mmCIF file of C-alpha atoms in Angstrom:
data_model
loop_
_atom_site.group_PDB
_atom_site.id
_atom_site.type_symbol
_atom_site.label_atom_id
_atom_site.label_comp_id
_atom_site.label_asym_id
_atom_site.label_seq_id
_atom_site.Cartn_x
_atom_site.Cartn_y
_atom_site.Cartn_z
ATOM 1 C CA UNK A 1 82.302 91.764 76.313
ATOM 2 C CA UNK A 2 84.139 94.302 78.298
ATOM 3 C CA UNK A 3 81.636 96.995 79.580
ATOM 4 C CA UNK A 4 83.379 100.704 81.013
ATOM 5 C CA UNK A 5 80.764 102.971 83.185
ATOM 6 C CA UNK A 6 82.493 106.756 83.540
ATOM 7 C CA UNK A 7 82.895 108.485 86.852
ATOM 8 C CA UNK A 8 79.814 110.873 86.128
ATOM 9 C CA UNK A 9 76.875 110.180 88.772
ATOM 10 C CA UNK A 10 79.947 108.874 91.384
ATOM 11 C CA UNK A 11 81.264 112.687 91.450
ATOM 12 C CA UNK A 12 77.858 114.331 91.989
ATOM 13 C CA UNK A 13 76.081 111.827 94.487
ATOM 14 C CA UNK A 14 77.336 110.741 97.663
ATOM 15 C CA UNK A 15 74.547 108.117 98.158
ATOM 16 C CA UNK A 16 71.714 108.900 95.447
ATOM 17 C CA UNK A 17 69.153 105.976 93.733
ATOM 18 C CA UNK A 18 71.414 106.466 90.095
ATOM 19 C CA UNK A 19 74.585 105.633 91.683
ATOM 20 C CA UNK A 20 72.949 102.628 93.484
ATOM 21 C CA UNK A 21 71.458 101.566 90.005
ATOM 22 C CA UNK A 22 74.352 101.305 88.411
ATOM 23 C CA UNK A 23 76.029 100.046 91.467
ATOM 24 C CA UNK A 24 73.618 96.890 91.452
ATOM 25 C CA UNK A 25 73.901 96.679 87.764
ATOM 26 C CA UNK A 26 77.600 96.136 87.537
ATOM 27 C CA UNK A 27 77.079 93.540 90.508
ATOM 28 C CA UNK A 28 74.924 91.381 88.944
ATOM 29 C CA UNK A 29 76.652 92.058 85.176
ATOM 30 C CA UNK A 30 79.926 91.130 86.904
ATOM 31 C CA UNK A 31 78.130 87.436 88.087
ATOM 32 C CA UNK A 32 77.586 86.815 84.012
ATOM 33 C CA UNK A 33 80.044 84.528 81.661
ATOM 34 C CA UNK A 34 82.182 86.852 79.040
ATOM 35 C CA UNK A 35 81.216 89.879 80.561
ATOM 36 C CA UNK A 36 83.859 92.114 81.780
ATOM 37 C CA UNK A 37 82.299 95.350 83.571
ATOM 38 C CA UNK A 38 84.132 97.933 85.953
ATOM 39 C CA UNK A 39 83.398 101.089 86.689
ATOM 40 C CA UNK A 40 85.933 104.416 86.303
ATOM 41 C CA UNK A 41 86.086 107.166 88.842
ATOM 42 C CA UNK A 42 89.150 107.914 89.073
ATOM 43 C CA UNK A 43 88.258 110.810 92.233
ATOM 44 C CA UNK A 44 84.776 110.466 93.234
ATOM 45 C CA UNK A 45 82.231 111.420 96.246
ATOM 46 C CA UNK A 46 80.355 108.128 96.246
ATOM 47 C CA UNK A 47 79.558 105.585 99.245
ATOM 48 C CA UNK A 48 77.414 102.912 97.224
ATOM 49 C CA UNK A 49 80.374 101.956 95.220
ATOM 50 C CA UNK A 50 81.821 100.489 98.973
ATOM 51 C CA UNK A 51 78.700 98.195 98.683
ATOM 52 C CA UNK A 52 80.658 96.238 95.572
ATOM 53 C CA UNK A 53 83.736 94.214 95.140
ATOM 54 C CA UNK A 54 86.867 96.626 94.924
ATOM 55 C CA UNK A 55 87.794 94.942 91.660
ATOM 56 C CA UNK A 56 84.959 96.536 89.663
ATOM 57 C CA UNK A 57 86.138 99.864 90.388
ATOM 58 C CA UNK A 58 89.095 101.833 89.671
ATOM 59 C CA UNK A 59 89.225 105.096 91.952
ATOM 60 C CA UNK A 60 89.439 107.454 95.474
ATOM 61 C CA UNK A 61 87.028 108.465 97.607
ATOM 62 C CA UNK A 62 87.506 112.053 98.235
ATOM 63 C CA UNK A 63 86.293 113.937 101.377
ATOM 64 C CA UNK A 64 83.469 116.665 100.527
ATOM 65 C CA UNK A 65 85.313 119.947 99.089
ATOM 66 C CA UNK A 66 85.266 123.669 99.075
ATOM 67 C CA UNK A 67 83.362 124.288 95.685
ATOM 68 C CA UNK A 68 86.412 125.265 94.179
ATOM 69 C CA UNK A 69 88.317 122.203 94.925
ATOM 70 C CA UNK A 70 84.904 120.346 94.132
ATOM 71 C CA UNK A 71 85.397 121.512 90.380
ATOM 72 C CA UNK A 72 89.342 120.806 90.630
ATOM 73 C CA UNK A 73 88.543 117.519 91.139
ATOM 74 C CA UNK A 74 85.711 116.760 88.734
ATOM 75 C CA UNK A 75 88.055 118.100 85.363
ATOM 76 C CA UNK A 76 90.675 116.098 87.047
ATOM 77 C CA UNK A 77 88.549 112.681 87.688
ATOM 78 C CA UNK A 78 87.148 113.124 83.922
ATOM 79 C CA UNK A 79 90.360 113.702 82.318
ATOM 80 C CA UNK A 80 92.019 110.355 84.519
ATOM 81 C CA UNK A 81 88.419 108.497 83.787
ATOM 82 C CA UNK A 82 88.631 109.087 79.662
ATOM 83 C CA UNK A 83 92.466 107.981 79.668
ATOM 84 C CA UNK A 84 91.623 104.808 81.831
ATOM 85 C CA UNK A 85 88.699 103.682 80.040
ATOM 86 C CA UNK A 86 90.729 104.272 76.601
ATOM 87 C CA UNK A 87 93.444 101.758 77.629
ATOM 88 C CA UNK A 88 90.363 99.346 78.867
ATOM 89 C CA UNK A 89 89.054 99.493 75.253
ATOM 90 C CA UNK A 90 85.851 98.710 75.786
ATOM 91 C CA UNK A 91 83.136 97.123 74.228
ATOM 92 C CA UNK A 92 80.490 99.556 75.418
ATOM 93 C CA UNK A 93 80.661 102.541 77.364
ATOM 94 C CA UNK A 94 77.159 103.418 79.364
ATOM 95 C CA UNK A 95 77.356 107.004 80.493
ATOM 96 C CA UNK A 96 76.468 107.050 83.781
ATOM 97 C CA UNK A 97 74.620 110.883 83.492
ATOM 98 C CA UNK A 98 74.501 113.728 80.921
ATOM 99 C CA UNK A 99 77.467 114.994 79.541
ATOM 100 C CA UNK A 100 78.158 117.421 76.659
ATOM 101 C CA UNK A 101 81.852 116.457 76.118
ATOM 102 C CA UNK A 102 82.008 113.066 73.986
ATOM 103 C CA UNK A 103 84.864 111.190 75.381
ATOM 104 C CA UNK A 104 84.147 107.490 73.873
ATOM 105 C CA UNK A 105 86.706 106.243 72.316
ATOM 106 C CA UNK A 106 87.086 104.562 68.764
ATOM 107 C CA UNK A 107 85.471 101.458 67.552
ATOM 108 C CA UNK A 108 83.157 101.464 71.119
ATOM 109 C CA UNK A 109 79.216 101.868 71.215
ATOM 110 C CA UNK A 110 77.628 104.104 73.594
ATOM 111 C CA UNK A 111 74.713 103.676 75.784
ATOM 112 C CA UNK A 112 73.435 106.128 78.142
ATOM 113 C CA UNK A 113 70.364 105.754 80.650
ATOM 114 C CA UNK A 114 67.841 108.228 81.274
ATOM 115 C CA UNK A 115 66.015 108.245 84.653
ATOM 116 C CA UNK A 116 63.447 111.042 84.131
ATOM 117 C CA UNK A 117 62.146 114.090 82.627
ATOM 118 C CA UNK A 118 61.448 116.071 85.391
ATOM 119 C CA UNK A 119 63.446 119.659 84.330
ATOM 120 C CA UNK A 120 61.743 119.344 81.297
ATOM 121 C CA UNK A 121 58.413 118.859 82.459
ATOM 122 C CA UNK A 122 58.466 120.968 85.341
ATOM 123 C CA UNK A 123 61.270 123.598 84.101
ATOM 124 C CA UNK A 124 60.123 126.677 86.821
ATOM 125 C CA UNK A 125 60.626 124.359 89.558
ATOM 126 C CA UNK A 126 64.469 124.602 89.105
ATOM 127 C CA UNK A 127 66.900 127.930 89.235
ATOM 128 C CA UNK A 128 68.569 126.342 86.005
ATOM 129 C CA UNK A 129 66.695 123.641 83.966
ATOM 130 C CA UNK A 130 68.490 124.853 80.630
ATOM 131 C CA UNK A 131 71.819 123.264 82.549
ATOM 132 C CA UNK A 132 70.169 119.566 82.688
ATOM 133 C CA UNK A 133 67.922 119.883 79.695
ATOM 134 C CA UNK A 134 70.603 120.468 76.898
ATOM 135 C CA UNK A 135 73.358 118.297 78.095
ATOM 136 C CA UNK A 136 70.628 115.452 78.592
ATOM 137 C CA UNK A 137 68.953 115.692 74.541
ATOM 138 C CA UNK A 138 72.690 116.018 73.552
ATOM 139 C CA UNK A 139 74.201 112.550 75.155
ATOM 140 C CA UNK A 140 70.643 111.116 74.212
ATOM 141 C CA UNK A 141 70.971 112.112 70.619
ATOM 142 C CA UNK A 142 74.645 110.896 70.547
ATOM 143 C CA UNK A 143 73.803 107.675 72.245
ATOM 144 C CA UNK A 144 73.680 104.391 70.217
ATOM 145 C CA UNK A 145 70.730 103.454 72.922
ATOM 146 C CA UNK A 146 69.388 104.985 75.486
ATOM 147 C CA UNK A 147 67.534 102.742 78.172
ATOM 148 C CA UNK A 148 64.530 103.808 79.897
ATOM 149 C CA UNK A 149 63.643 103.308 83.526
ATOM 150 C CA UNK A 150 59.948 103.085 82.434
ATOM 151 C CA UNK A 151 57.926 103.122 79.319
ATOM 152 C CA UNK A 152 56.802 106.842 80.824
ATOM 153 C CA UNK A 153 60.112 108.354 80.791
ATOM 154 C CA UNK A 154 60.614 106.431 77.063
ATOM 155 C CA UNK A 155 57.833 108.188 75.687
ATOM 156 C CA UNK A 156 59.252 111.344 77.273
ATOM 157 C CA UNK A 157 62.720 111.060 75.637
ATOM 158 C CA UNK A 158 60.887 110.694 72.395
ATOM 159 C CA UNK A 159 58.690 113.693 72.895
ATOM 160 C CA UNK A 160 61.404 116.044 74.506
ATOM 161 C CA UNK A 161 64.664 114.902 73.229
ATOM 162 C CA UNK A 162 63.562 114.015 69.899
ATOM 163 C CA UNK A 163 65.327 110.438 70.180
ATOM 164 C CA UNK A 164 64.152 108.375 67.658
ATOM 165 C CA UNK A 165 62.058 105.341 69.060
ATOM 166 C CA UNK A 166 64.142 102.529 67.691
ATOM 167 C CA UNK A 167 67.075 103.491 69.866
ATOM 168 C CA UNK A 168 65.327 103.734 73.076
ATOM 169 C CA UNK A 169 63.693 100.738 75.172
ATOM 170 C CA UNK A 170 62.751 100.219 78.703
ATOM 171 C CA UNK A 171 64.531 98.050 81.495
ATOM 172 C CA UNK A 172 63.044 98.493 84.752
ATOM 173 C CA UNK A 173 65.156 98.807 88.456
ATOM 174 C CA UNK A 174 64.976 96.508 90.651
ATOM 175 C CA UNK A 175 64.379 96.593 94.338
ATOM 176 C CA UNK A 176 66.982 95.160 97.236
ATOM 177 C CA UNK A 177 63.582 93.177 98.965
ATOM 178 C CA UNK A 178 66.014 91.316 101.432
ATOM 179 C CA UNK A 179 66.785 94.618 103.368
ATOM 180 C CA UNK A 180 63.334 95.056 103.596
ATOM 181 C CA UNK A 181 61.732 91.647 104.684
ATOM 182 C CA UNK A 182 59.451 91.517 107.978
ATOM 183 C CA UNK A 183 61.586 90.875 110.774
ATOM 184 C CA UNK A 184 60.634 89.171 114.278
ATOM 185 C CA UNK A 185 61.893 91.483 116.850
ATOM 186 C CA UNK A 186 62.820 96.058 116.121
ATOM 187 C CA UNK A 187 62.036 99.196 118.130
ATOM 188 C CA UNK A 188 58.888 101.097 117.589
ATOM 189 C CA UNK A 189 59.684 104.304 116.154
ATOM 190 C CA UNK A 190 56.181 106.146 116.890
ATOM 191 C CA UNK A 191 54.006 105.702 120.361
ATOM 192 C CA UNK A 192 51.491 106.134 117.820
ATOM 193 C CA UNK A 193 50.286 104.635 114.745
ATOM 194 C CA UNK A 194 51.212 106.734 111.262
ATOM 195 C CA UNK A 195 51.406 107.317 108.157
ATOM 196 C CA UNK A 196 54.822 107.534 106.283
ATOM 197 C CA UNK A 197 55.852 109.689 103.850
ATOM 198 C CA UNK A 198 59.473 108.759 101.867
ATOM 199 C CA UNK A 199 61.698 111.325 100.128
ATOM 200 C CA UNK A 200 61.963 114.675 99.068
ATOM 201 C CA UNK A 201 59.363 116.845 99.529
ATOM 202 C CA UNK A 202 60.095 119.794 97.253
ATOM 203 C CA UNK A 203 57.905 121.049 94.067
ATOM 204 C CA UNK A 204 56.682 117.870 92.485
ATOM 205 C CA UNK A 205 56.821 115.479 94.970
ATOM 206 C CA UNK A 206 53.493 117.233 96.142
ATOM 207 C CA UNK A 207 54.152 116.945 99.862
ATOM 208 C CA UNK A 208 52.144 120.338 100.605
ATOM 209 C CA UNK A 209 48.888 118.517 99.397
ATOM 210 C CA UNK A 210 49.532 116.021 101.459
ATOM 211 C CA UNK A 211 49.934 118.002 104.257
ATOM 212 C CA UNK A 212 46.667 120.271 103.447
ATOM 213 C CA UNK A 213 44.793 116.633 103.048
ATOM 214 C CA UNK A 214 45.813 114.965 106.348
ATOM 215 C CA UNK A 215 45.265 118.151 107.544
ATOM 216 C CA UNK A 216 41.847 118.997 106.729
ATOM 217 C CA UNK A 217 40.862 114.980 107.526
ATOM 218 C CA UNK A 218 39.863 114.769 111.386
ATOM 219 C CA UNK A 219 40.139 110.725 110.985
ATOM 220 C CA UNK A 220 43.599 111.059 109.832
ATOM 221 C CA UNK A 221 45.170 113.949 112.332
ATOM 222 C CA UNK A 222 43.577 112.620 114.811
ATOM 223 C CA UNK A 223 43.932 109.189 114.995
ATOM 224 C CA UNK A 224 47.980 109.048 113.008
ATOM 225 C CA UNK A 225 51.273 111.063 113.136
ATOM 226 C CA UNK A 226 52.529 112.001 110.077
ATOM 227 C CA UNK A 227 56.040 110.414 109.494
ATOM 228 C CA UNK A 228 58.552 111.632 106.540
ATOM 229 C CA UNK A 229 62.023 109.563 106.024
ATOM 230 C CA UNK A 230 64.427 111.224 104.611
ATOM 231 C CA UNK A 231 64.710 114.746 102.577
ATOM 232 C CA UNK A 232 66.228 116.302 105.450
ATOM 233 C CA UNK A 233 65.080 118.298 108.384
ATOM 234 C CA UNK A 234 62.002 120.020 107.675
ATOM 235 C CA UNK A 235 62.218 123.473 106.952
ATOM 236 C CA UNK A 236 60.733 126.800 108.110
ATOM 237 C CA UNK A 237 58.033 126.806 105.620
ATOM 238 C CA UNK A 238 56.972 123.677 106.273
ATOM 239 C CA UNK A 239 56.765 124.377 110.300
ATOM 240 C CA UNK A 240 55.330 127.763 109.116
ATOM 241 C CA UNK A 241 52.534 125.434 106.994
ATOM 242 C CA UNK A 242 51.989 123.149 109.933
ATOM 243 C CA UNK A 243 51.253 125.895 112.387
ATOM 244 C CA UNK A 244 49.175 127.490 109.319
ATOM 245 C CA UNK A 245 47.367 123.873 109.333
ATOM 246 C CA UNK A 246 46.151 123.827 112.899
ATOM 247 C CA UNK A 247 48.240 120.700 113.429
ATOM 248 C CA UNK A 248 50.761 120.402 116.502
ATOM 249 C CA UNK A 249 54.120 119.948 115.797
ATOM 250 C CA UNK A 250 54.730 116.493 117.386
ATOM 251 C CA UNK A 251 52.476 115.400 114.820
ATOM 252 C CA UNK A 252 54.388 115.613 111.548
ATOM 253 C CA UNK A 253 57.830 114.442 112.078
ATOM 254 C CA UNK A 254 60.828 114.078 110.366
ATOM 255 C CA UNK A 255 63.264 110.945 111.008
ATOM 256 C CA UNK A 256 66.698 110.699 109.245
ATOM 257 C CA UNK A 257 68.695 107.191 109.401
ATOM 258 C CA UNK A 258 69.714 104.442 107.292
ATOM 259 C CA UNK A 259 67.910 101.395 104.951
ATOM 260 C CA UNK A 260 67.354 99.567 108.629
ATOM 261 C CA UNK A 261 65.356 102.321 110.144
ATOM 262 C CA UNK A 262 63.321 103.148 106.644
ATOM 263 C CA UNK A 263 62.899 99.316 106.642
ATOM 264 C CA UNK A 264 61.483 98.745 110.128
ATOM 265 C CA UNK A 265 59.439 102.402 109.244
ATOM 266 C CA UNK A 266 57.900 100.657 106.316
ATOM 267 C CA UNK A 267 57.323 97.302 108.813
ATOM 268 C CA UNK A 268 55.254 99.712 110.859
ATOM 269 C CA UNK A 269 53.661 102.253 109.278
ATOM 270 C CA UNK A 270 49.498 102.194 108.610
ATOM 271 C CA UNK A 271 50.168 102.842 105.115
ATOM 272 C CA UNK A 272 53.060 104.161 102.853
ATOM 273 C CA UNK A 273 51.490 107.286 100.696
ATOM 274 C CA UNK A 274 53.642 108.620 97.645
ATOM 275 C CA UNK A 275 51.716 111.735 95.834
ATOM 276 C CA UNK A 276 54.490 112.449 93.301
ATOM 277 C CA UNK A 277 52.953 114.680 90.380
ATOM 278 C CA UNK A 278 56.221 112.632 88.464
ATOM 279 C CA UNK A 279 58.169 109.737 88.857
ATOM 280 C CA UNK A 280 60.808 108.225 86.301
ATOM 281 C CA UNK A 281 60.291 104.683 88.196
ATOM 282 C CA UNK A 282 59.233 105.343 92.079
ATOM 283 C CA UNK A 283 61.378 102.919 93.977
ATOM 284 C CA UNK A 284 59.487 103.562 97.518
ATOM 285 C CA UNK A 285 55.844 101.725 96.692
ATOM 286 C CA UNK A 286 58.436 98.691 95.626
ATOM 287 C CA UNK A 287 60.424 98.669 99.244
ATOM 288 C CA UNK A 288 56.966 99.340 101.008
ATOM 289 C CA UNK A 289 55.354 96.482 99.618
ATOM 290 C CA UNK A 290 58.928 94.104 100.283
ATOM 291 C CA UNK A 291 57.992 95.249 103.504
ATOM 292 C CA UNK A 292 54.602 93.770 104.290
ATOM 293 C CA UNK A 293 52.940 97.793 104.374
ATOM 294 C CA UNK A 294 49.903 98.989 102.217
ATOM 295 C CA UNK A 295 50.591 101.818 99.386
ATOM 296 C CA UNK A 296 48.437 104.509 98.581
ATOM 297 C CA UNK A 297 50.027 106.556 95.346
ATOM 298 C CA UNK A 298 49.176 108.872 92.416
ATOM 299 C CA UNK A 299 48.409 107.537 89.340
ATOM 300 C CA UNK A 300 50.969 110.180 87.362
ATOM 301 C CA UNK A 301 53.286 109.068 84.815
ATOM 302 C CA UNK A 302 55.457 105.964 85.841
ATOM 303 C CA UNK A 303 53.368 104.712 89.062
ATOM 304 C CA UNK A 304 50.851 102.685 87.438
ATOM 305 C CA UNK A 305 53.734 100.963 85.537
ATOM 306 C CA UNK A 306 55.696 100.127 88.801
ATOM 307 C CA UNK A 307 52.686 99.623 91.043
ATOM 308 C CA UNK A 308 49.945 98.086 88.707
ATOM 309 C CA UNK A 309 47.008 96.737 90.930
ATOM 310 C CA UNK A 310 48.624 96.548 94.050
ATOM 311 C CA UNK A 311 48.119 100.240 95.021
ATOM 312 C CA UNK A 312 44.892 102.608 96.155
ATOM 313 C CA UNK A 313 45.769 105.065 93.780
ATOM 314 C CA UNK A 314 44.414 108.571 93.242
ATOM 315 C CA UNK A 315 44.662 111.911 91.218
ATOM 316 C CA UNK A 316 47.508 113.806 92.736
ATOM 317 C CA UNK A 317 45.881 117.216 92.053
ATOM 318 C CA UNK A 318 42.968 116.081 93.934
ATOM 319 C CA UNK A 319 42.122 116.870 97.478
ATOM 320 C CA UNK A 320 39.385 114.488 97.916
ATOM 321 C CA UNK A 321 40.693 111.983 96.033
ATOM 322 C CA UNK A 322 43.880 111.470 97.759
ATOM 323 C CA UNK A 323 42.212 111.830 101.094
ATOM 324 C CA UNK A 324 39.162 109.118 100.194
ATOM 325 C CA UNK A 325 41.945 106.860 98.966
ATOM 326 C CA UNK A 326 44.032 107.040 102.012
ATOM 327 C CA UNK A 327 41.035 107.023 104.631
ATOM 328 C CA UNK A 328 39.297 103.662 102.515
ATOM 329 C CA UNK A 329 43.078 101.674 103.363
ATOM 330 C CA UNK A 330 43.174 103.171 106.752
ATOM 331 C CA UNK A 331 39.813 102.428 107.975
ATOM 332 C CA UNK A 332 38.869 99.063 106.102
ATOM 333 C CA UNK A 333 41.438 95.951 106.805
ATOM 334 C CA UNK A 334 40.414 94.281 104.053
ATOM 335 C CA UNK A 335 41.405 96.443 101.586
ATOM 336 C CA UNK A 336 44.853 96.850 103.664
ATOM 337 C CA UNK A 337 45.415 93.160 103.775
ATOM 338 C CA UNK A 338 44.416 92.827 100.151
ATOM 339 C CA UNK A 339 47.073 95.120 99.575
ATOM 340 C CA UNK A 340 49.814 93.653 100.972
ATOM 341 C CA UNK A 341 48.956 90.481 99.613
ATOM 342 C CA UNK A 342 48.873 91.915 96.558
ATOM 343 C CA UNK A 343 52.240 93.726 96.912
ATOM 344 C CA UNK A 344 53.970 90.624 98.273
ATOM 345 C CA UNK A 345 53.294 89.216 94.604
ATOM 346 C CA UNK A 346 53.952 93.152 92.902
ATOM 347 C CA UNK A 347 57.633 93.821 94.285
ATOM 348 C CA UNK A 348 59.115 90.392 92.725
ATOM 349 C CA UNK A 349 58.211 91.445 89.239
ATOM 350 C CA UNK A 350 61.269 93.919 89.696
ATOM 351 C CA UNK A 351 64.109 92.383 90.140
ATOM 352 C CA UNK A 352 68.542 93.204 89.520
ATOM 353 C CA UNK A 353 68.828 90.292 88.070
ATOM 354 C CA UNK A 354 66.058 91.087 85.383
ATOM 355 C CA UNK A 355 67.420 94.501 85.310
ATOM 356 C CA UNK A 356 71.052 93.395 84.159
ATOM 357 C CA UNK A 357 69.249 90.346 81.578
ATOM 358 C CA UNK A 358 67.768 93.209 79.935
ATOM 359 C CA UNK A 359 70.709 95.533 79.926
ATOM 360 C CA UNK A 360 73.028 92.669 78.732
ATOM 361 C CA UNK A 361 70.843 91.766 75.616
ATOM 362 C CA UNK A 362 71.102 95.936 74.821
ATOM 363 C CA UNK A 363 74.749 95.454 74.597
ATOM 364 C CA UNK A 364 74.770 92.427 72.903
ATOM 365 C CA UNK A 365 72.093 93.547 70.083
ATOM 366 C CA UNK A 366 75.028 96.477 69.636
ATOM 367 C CA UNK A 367 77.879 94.639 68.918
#
């Protein structure tokens, strides 16, 4: 069975959790007997595809670009990509993102994955949502499948894409748990104990609550810094909030770095809280409980899927509730050991392997 992937995601994400999905997929696809898979981006921007064996890809890592050249080079890498992967002759093509052009070629079934619903369901919190929204139902309706990260996200292709529900089903990610295993001997990030925060922190990810909670909580600003990985410097707004917030400014951080520094983060933070309005999966509570740390989450769309009972979970458009559940894990060790007990057993339910099992029988069923 000889499986293409197109150079989509690998032109628009440098690093980014769908290029590593499909990255991970294609490794463990590639371990199977009479499976053929490889992966066409011809010019692409995309560092996770260094993390698999050359022979599974075909293509150039380019050096960021003027946007001018940066559009050069994506009608270029499509039009080298659709050639390529019409000489391959593949089985199955899987679309690695949205496209409105239909560039499969004859006698090949399509599958495409959606990750989340997020422009639909939140539209205003994006300059364009029409620009993801109508090439997304469009390669959903032309798919011959289209996987699911999480039951959540299929019942939201079905409601907003109008995908009938015999073509969709779910396969769940996996999480790389070695990279994030307890280790004997790191630096200590913090002086002080904290809480971490991982991600983004725009619109729905609901960081301002968070802030407003820990905030308003004398246990919590007292007694832990505020810690967010990731999503890049903070901004003015959110210094501006801080100050607004009473809170000093050595108190909520932000710390940039690779999968070793979020891993020993993880290792040493109180508790891991994640107060997405919307997830499509939610990686993070996964990695934080591979990591031996307590998670304290909302209980919005794909979360209670991913985390089932090894979370404190709360309403994410409640103030009290998301502090109560934070302070319980923070000031009782029981509950914090129960969870990590409880996550240590959680995170293995999600693994590549099962993720690429599942994906292979897709295939199969189409052929």
């Amino acid at each position: 069975m000889k499986l293409a992937f197109d150079q989509q995601v690998f032109l628009l994400q440098e690093y980014g959790g769908i290029s590593r999905y499909l990255c991970s997929l294609v490794r463990e696809l590639s371990h199977k007997p009479s499976v053929e898979p490889h992966i066409f981006a011809p010019l692409h921007f995309n560092r996770n595809l260094e993390s698999i064996d050359s022979a599974l890809v075909s293509g150039i890592r380019l050096p960021k670009l003027p946007t001018k050249l940066f559009r050069l080079a994506m009608l270029a890498s499509e039009a080298l990509a659709h050639r390529a992967i019409s000489r391959f002759k593949p089985d199955i093509l899987h679309e690695t993102y949205y496209s409105v052009a239909d560039f499969c070629p004859n006698n090949t079934r399509r599958v495409l994955t959606v990750y989340d619903l997020i422009h639909e369901r939140y539209p205003n919190l994006f300059v364009n949502s029409e620009g993801t929204i109508r090439p997304k139902k469009i390669a959903a309706n032309r798919a011959d499948h289209v996987i699911c990260i999480s039951e959540s996200t299929r019942r939201d292709v079905i409601d907003f894409c109008g995908v009938p529900e015999e073509k969709t089903s779910v396969v769940y990610l996996g999480v790389d748990v070695d990279a994030f295993r307890p280790v004997e001997e790191e630096c200590q990030y913090r002086p002080r104990p904290f809480l971490l925060y991982v991600g983004a922190r725009g619109g729905y990810k609901n960081f301002d609550r968070l802030l407003r909670v820990y905030a308003r909580s004398p246990r919590l600003h007292r007694e832990l810094d505020l810690v967010c990985f990731g999503g890049g410097p903070l901004l003015a707004n959110e210094h501006e909030m801080i100050a607004a917030l009473g809170l000093s400014p050595d108190r909520v951080v932000q710390i940039g770095g690779t999968d070793a520094i979020l891993a020993t983060l993880y290792r040493q933070a109180e508790a891991f809280v994640y107060p997405s309005l919307y997830e499509g999966f939610g990686i993070p509570p996964l990695e934080a409980m591979a990591a031996h740390c307590p998670v304290v989450c909302s209980d919005g769309s794909s979360l209670p899927e991913v985390v089932g009972r090894a979370a404190e979970t709360f309403d994410p458009l409640d103030d009290d509730a998301i502090q109560a559940a934070i302070e319980h894990v923070i000031e009782s060790p029981e509950r914090r050991e129960e969870l990590i007990a409880a996550g240590q057993s959680r995170h293995t339910c999600f693994s590549w392997s099962k993720c690429a099992e599942d994906t292979e029988a897709i295939y199969r069923a189409l052929l």
